[in-house]
Amino acid sequence: MRKLAFAVIISLVLSACQSDADRLVFTEAGTVFTNGDSFCIGKSGEADALNYYYLEEIVQGINKPLLNSGDVMLNLYFPDNCFKINLNPGSKYGVLYIMNDIKYRYEFDVDKNGTIDINKKRS
C-alpha cells in the first residue's frame, strides 16, 4: 500500500498541475481590415504596436497556418501590420494577435467577392 501511495504521489508531481497560466489565452475581441490589396491586423490608422500575429485558414474544421510572426516579440506599426496575402473567397479565417501587450482573437469569413464579411464575424 505504501508503494502504491508513493507511486501516485510521484506521478502527480511529475505530471504537474496544468492551468491556463502557462498558455497564451487570447480573449479580447480583435479586428482586421484591408488596405488596398493587403490584409491588416488591428484598427485602421491607429498608432498601436503589433507584437505577435498568427493567421490561419479554417478548411473543413482543419486549421491551416498562413502567417506566423514566430517566437520573437515584434513592434510593428501601421502600415507594417499589413501583409500581402490572398484570402480565398468563401473561406473562414482566424487570427490571434498581441497588440500593445493585449491578446486578441478574431474569426471572420471572406465573401464570394473576396472581401472580409464584417457581418459574419465569428468572435
mmCIF file of C-alpha atoms in Angstrom:
data_model
loop_
_atom_site.group_PDB
_atom_site.id
_atom_site.type_symbol
_atom_site.label_atom_id
_atom_site.label_comp_id
_atom_site.label_asym_id
_atom_site.label_seq_id
_atom_site.Cartn_x
_atom_site.Cartn_y
_atom_site.Cartn_z
ATOM 1 C CA MET A 1 0.000 0.000 0.000
ATOM 2 C CA ARG A 2 2.854 2.345 0.804
ATOM 3 C CA LYS A 3 4.427 1.705 -2.615
ATOM 4 C CA LEU A 4 1.126 2.483 -4.342
ATOM 5 C CA ALA A 5 0.716 5.762 -2.458
ATOM 6 C CA PHE A 6 4.308 6.698 -3.300
ATOM 7 C CA ALA A 7 3.748 5.910 -6.983
ATOM 8 C CA VAL A 8 0.591 8.037 -7.081
ATOM 9 C CA ILE A 9 2.345 10.991 -5.424
ATOM 10 C CA ILE A 10 5.332 10.762 -7.765
ATOM 11 C CA SER A 11 3.107 10.590 -10.849
ATOM 12 C CA LEU A 12 1.166 13.672 -9.696
ATOM 13 C CA VAL A 13 4.360 15.599 -9.053
ATOM 14 C CA LEU A 14 5.863 14.663 -12.414
ATOM 15 C CA SER A 15 2.715 15.454 -14.386
ATOM 16 C CA ALA A 16 2.334 18.850 -12.668
ATOM 17 C CA CYS A 17 -0.843 20.849 -12.494
ATOM 18 C CA GLN A 18 -1.999 22.204 -15.798
ATOM 19 C CA SER A 19 -3.669 25.574 -15.924
ATOM 20 C CA ASP A 20 -4.240 28.465 -18.296
ATOM 21 C CA ALA A 21 -1.454 30.380 -16.555
ATOM 22 C CA ASP A 22 1.206 28.722 -18.726
ATOM 23 C CA ARG A 23 -0.640 29.241 -22.024
ATOM 24 C CA LEU A 24 -1.317 32.177 -24.274
ATOM 25 C CA VAL A 25 -5.004 32.952 -23.788
ATOM 26 C CA PHE A 26 -6.438 35.257 -26.432
ATOM 27 C CA THR A 27 -9.757 36.536 -25.048
ATOM 28 C CA GLU A 28 -10.208 40.105 -26.266
ATOM 29 C CA ALA A 29 -12.263 40.649 -29.429
ATOM 30 C CA GLY A 30 -9.940 41.810 -32.205
ATOM 31 C CA THR A 31 -10.417 43.349 -35.615
ATOM 32 C CA VAL A 32 -8.911 43.232 -39.102
ATOM 33 C CA PHE A 33 -9.240 45.365 -42.214
ATOM 34 C CA THR A 34 -7.933 45.617 -45.748
ATOM 35 C CA ASN A 35 -5.675 48.336 -47.099
ATOM 36 C CA GLY A 36 -5.691 48.080 -50.880
ATOM 37 C CA ASP A 37 -4.588 44.507 -51.613
ATOM 38 C CA SER A 38 -3.162 43.961 -48.110
ATOM 39 C CA PHE A 39 -4.640 42.257 -45.059
ATOM 40 C CA CYS A 40 -4.109 44.353 -41.895
ATOM 41 C CA ILE A 41 -4.330 43.445 -38.228
ATOM 42 C CA GLY A 42 -5.776 45.928 -35.733
ATOM 43 C CA LYS A 43 -7.652 49.151 -36.350
ATOM 44 C CA SER A 44 -7.118 51.322 -39.409
ATOM 45 C CA GLY A 45 -4.671 54.180 -38.877
ATOM 46 C CA GLU A 46 -4.273 53.656 -35.120
ATOM 47 C CA ALA A 47 -0.806 54.049 -33.608
ATOM 48 C CA ASP A 48 -0.845 50.602 -31.977
ATOM 49 C CA ALA A 49 2.150 48.274 -31.775
ATOM 50 C CA LEU A 50 1.628 44.775 -33.177
ATOM 51 C CA ASN A 51 3.738 42.409 -31.051
ATOM 52 C CA TYR A 52 2.722 38.957 -32.365
ATOM 53 C CA TYR A 53 0.399 37.505 -35.011
ATOM 54 C CA TYR A 54 -0.870 34.136 -36.224
ATOM 55 C CA LEU A 55 -3.304 33.801 -39.152
ATOM 56 C CA GLU A 56 -4.931 30.528 -40.167
ATOM 57 C CA GLU A 57 -7.460 29.388 -42.731
ATOM 58 C CA ILE A 58 -10.107 27.015 -41.417
ATOM 59 C CA VAL A 59 -10.877 24.351 -44.031
ATOM 60 C CA GLN A 60 -13.385 21.622 -43.127
ATOM 61 C CA GLY A 61 -12.551 22.006 -39.429
ATOM 62 C CA ILE A 62 -8.795 21.822 -40.006
ATOM 63 C CA ASN A 63 -6.684 24.873 -39.190
ATOM 64 C CA LYS A 64 -4.111 25.673 -41.888
ATOM 65 C CA PRO A 65 -1.443 28.196 -40.746
ATOM 66 C CA LEU A 66 -0.842 31.041 -43.224
ATOM 67 C CA LEU A 67 1.130 33.719 -41.357
ATOM 68 C CA ASN A 68 3.088 33.484 -38.125
ATOM 69 C CA SER A 69 5.429 36.016 -36.562
ATOM 70 C CA GLY A 70 7.335 33.278 -34.729
ATOM 71 C CA ASP A 71 8.728 33.411 -31.214
ATOM 72 C CA VAL A 72 10.224 36.900 -31.385
ATOM 73 C CA MET A 73 8.110 39.740 -29.987
ATOM 74 C CA LEU A 74 7.658 42.442 -32.638
ATOM 75 C CA ASN A 75 6.960 46.144 -32.538
ATOM 76 C CA LEU A 76 5.151 46.833 -35.849
ATOM 77 C CA TYR A 77 3.075 49.942 -36.537
ATOM 78 C CA PHE A 78 0.716 50.760 -39.408
ATOM 79 C CA PRO A 79 1.346 50.115 -42.314
ATOM 80 C CA ASP A 80 3.853 47.421 -41.252
ATOM 81 C CA ASN A 81 0.978 45.487 -39.649
ATOM 82 C CA CYS A 82 -0.400 44.860 -43.167
ATOM 83 C CA PHE A 83 0.513 41.781 -45.199
ATOM 84 C CA LYS A 84 0.042 40.897 -48.858
ATOM 85 C CA ILE A 85 -1.777 37.592 -48.778
ATOM 86 C CA ASN A 86 -4.570 36.139 -50.882
ATOM 87 C CA LEU A 87 -7.653 35.385 -48.826
ATOM 88 C CA ASN A 88 -9.715 32.730 -50.592
ATOM 89 C CA PRO A 89 -13.306 33.754 -51.355
ATOM 90 C CA GLY A 90 -15.834 31.728 -49.370
ATOM 91 C CA SER A 91 -13.265 30.715 -46.739
ATOM 92 C CA LYS A 92 -13.149 31.105 -42.962
ATOM 93 C CA TYR A 93 -10.153 32.522 -41.119
ATOM 94 C CA GLY A 94 -8.922 33.019 -37.599
ATOM 95 C CA VAL A 95 -6.276 35.425 -36.355
ATOM 96 C CA LEU A 96 -4.599 35.592 -32.961
ATOM 97 C CA TYR A 97 -2.504 38.620 -32.208
ATOM 98 C CA ILE A 98 -0.918 40.639 -29.447
ATOM 99 C CA MET A 99 -1.188 44.399 -29.793
ATOM 100 C CA ASN A 100 0.062 46.746 -27.081
ATOM 101 C CA ASP A 101 0.602 43.643 -24.902
ATOM 102 C CA ILE A 102 -3.127 42.711 -25.061
ATOM 103 C CA LYS A 103 -4.061 39.312 -26.547
ATOM 104 C CA TYR A 104 -6.777 39.433 -29.229
ATOM 105 C CA ARG A 105 -8.744 36.813 -31.177
ATOM 106 C CA TYR A 106 -10.786 37.380 -34.325
ATOM 107 C CA GLU A 107 -12.521 34.927 -36.637
ATOM 108 C CA PHE A 108 -14.055 36.055 -39.891
ATOM 109 C CA ASP A 109 -15.376 34.930 -43.255
ATOM 110 C CA VAL A 110 -14.362 36.143 -46.681
ATOM 111 C CA ASP A 111 -17.346 36.562 -49.003
ATOM 112 C CA LYS A 112 -17.513 35.367 -52.600
ATOM 113 C CA ASN A 113 -16.176 38.740 -53.797
ATOM 114 C CA GLY A 114 -13.002 38.285 -51.736
ATOM 115 C CA THR A 115 -13.790 40.920 -49.120
ATOM 116 C CA ILE A 116 -13.931 40.418 -45.365
ATOM 117 C CA ASP A 117 -17.560 39.944 -44.375
ATOM 118 C CA ILE A 118 -17.859 42.025 -41.207
ATOM 119 C CA ASN A 119 -21.474 40.945 -40.682
ATOM 120 C CA LYS A 120 -20.396 37.296 -40.396
ATOM 121 C CA LYS A 121 -17.589 37.725 -37.867
ATOM 122 C CA ARG A 122 -17.421 34.703 -35.619
ATOM 123 C CA SER A 123 -15.587 36.016 -32.492
#
